[in-house]
mmCIF file of C-alpha atoms in Angstrom:
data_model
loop_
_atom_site.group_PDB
_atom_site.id
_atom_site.type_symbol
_atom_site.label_atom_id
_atom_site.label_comp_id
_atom_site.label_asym_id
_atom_site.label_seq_id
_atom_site.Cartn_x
_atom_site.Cartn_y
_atom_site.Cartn_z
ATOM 1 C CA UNK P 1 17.337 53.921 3.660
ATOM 2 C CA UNK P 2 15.709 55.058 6.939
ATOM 3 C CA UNK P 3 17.705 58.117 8.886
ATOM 4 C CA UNK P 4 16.528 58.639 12.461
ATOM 5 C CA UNK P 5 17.851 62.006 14.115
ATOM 6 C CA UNK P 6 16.758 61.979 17.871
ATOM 7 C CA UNK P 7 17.483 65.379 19.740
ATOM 8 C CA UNK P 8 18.037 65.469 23.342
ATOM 9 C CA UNK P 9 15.971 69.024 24.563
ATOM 10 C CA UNK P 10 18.293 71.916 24.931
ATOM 11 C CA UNK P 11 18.470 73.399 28.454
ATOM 12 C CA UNK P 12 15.355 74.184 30.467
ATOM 13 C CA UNK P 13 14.535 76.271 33.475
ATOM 14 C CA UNK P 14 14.482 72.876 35.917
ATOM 15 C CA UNK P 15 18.335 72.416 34.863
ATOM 16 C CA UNK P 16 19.008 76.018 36.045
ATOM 17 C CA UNK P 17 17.265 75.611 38.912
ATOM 18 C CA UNK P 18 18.773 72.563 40.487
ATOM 19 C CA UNK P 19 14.947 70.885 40.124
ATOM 20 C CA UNK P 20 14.149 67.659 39.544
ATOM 21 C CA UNK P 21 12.590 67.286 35.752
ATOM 22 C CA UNK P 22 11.039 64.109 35.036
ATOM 23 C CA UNK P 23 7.162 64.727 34.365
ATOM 24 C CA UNK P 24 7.842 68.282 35.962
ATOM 25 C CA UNK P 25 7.073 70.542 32.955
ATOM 26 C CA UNK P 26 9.259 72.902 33.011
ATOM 27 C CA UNK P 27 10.451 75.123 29.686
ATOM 28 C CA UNK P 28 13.430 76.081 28.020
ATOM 29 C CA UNK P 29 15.336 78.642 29.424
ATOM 30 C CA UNK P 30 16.539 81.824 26.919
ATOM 31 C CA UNK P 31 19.715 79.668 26.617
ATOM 32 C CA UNK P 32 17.877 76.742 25.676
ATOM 33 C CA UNK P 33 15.305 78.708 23.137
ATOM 34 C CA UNK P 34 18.158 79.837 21.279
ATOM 35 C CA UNK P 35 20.142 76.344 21.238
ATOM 36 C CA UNK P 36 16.835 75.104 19.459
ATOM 37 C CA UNK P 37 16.890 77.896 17.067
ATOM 38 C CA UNK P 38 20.760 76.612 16.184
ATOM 39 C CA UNK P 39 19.461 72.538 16.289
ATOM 40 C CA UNK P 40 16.487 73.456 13.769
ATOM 41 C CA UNK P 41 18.901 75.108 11.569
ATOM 42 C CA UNK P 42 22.037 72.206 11.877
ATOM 43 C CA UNK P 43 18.814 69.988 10.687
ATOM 44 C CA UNK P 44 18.119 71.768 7.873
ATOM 45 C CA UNK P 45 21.811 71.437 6.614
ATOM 46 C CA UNK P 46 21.279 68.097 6.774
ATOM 47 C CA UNK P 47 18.401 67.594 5.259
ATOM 48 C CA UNK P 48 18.282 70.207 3.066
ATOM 49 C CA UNK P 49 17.348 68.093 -0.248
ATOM 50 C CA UNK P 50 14.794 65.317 2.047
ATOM 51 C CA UNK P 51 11.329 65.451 1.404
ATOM 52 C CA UNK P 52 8.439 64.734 3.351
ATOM 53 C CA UNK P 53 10.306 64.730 6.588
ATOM 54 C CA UNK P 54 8.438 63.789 10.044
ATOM 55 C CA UNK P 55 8.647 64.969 13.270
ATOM 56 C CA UNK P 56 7.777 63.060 16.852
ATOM 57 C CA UNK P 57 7.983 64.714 19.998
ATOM 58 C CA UNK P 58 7.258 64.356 24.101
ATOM 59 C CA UNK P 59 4.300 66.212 24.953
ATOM 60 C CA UNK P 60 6.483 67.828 27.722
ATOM 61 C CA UNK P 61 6.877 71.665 27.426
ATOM 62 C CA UNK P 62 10.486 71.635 26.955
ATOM 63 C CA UNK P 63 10.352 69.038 23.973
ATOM 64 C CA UNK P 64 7.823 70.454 22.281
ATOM 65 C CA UNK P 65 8.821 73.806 22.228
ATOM 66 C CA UNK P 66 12.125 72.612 20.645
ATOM 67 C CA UNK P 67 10.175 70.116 17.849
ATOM 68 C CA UNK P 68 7.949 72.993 16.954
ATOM 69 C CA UNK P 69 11.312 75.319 16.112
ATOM 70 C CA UNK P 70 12.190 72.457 14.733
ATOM 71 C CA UNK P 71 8.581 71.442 12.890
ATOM 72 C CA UNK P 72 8.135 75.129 11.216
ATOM 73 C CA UNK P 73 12.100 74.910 9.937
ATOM 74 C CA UNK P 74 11.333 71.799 8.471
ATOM 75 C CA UNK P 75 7.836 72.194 6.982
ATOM 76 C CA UNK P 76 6.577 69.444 8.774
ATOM 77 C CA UNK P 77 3.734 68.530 11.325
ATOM 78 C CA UNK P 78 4.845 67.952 14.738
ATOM 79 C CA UNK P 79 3.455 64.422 16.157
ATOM 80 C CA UNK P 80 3.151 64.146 20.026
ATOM 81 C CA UNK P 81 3.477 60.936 22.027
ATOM 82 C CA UNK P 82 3.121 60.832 25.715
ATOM 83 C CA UNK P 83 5.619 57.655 25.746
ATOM 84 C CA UNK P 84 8.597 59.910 24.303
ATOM 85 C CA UNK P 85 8.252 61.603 28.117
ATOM 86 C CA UNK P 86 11.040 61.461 30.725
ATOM 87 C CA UNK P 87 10.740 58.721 33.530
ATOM 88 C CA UNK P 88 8.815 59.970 35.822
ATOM 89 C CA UNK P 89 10.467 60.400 39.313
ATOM 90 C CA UNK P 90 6.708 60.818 41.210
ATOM 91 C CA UNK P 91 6.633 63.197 43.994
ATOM 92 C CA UNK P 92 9.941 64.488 43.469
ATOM 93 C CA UNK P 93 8.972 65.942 40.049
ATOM 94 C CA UNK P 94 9.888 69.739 40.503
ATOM 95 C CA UNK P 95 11.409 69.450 44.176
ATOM 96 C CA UNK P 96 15.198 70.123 44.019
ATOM 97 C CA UNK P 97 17.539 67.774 43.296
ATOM 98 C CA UNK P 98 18.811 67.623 46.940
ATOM 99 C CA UNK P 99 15.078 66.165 47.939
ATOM 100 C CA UNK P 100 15.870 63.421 45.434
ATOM 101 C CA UNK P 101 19.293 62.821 46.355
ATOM 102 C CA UNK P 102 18.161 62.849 49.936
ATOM 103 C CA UNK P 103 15.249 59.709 49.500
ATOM 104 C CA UNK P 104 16.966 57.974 46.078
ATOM 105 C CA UNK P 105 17.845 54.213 46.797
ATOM 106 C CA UNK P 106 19.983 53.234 43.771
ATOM 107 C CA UNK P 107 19.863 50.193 41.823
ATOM 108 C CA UNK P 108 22.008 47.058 42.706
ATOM 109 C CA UNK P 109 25.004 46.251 41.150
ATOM 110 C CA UNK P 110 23.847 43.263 40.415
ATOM 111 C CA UNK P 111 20.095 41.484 40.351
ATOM 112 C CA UNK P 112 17.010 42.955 39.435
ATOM 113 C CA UNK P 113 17.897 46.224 38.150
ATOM 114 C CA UNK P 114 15.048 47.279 36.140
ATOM 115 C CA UNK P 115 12.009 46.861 38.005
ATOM 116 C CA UNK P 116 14.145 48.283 40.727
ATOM 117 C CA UNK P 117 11.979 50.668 43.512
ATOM 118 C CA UNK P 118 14.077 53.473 44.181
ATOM 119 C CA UNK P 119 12.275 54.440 47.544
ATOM 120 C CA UNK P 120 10.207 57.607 45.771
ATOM 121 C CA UNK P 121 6.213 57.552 45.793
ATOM 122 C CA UNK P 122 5.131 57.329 42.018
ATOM 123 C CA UNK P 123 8.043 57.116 40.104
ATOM 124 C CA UNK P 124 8.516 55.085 37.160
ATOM 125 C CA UNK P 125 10.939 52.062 37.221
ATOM 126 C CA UNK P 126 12.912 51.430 34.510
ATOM 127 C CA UNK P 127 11.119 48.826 33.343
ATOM 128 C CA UNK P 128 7.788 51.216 33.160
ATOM 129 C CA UNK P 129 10.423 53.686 30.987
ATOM 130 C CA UNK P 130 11.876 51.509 28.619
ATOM 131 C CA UNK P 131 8.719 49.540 27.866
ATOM 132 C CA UNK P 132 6.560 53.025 26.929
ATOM 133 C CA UNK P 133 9.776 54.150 25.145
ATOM 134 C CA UNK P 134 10.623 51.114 22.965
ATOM 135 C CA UNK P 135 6.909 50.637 22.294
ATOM 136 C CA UNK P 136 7.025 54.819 20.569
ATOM 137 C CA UNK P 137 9.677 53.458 18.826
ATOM 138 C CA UNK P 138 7.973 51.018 17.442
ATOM 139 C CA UNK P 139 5.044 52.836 16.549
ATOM 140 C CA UNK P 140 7.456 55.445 14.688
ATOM 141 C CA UNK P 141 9.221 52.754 12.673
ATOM 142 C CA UNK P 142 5.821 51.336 11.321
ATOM 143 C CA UNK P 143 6.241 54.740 8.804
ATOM 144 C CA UNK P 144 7.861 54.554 5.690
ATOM 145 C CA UNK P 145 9.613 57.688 5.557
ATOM 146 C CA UNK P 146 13.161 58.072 5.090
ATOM 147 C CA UNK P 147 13.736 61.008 7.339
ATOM 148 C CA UNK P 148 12.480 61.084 11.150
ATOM 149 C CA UNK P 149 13.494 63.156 13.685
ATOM 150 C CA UNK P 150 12.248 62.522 17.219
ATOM 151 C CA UNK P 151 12.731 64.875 20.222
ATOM 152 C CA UNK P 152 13.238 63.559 23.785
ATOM 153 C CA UNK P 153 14.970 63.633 26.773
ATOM 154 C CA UNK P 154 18.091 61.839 27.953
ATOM 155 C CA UNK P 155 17.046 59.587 30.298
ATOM 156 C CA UNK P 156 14.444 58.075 27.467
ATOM 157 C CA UNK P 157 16.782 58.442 24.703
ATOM 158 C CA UNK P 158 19.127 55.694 26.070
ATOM 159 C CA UNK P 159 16.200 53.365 25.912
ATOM 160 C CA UNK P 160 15.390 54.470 22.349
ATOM 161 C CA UNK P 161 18.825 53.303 21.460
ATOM 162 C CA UNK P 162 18.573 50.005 22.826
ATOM 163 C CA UNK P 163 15.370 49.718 21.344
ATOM 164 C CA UNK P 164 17.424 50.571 17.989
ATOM 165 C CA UNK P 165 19.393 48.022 17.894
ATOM 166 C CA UNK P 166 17.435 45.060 18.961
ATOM 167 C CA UNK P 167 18.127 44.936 22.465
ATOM 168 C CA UNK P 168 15.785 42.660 24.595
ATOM 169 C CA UNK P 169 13.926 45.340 27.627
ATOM 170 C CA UNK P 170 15.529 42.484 29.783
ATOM 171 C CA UNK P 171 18.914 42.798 29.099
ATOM 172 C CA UNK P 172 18.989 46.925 29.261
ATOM 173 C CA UNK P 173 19.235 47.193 33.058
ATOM 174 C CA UNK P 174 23.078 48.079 32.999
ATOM 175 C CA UNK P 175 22.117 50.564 29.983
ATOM 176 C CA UNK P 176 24.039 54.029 30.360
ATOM 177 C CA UNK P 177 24.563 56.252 27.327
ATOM 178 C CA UNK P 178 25.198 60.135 28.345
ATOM 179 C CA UNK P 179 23.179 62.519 26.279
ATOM 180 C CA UNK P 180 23.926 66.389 26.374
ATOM 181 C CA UNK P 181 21.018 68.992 26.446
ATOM 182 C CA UNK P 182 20.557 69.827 22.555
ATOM 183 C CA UNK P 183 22.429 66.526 21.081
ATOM 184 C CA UNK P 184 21.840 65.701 17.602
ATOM 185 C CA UNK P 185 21.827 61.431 17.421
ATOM 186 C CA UNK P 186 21.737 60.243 14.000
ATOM 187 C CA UNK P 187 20.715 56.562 13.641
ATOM 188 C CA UNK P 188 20.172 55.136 9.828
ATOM 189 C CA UNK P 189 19.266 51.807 8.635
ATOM 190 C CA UNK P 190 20.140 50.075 5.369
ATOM 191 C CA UNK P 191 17.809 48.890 3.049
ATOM 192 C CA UNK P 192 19.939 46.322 1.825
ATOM 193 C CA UNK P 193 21.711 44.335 5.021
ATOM 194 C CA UNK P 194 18.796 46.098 7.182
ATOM 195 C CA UNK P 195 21.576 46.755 9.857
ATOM 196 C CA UNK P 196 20.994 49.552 12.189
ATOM 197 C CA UNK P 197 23.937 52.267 12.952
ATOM 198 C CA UNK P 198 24.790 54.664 15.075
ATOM 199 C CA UNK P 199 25.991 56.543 12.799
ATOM 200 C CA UNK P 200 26.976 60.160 15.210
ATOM 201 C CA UNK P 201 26.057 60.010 18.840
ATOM 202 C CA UNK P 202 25.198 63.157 20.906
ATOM 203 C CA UNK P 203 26.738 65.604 18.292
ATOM 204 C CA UNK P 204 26.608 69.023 19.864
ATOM 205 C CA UNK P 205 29.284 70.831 17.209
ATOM 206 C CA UNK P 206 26.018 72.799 16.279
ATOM 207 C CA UNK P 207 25.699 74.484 19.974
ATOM 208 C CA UNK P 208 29.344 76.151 19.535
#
């Protein structure tokens, strides 16, 4: 049996500051410092009796300061991968929001959705995001261990979930799951049928 818990970061300074986050590396705010405190611990109920559990993590400030609260309540070695990262939105990165919302073309309704350009210099396209992001995912799953936890952002976190459950890169351009800053997403797999759950998504109970 394989449980997968993947943690949306809790709120950083770029949220507070109507900035653009992406690749910007902003940290967590005060707020967001003590929401990891309160995710490490909500963990740690769960997985009180596991041994040997690992930890994966963005390389971005705000993710990794929440895995390594989350690393040192756990006893366990915090792994960073560069592909766990946001999407990238390129010059915009750290500009606020309004800059964004000013130059953003959105995707079509219909057509090519993924490899869509949105109209901002250097930002990823889908595509570039969920190919990085199922291709961690991968990499994670290669490990035996029953217990994972892997600590992202929301944007990349829908794309680990269609990686998840099998869902071809080409079929994930109309793809929209909401994750909440500090959302606990436990995903578990059967050793028996080998099926793939969802078993809570974007639990935040622990935040109250």
């Amino acid at each position: 049996m394989r449980n997968l818990y993947v943690v949306t970061h809790p709120e950083a300074t770029h949220h507070v500051d109507g900035l653009v986050g992406g690749w910007f590396d902003s940290d967590l705010t005060a707020r967001g410092r003590a929401h990891a405190e309160l995710i490490a611990q909500a963990l740690a109920d769960r997985l009180s009796s596991a041994a040997g559990v690992e930890v994966f993590s963005s390389d971005l400030l705000r993710a990794r300061r929440t895995a390594e609260v989350i690393g040192e309540r756990l006893a366990a070695r915090v792994v960073l991968d560069t592909d766990l990262r946001e999407k990238s939105y390129g010059e915009a990165g750290g500009r606020p929001q309004a800059w964004l919302d000013e130059r953003f073309i959105p995707p079509p309704a219909n057509g090519e959705r993924m490899r869509h350009d949105e109209g901002v210099s250097g930002a990823e396209t889908k595509w570039e995001l969920a190919v990085r992001t199922y291709a961690a995912l991968e990499r994670i799953l290669r490990s035996k261990a029953e217990h994972q936890v892997v600590v992202t952002h929301g944007g990349t976190a829908t794309f680990l979930l269609a990686a998840w459950i099998g869902m071809p890169i080409d079929a994930a351009g109309l793809v929209g799951i909401r994750f909440s800053p500090g959302g606990i997403t436990h995903l578990r797999e059967d050793d028996y049928f080998h099926n793939r759950w969802i078993v809570q998504l974007n639990d935040t109970h622990h935040l109250a």
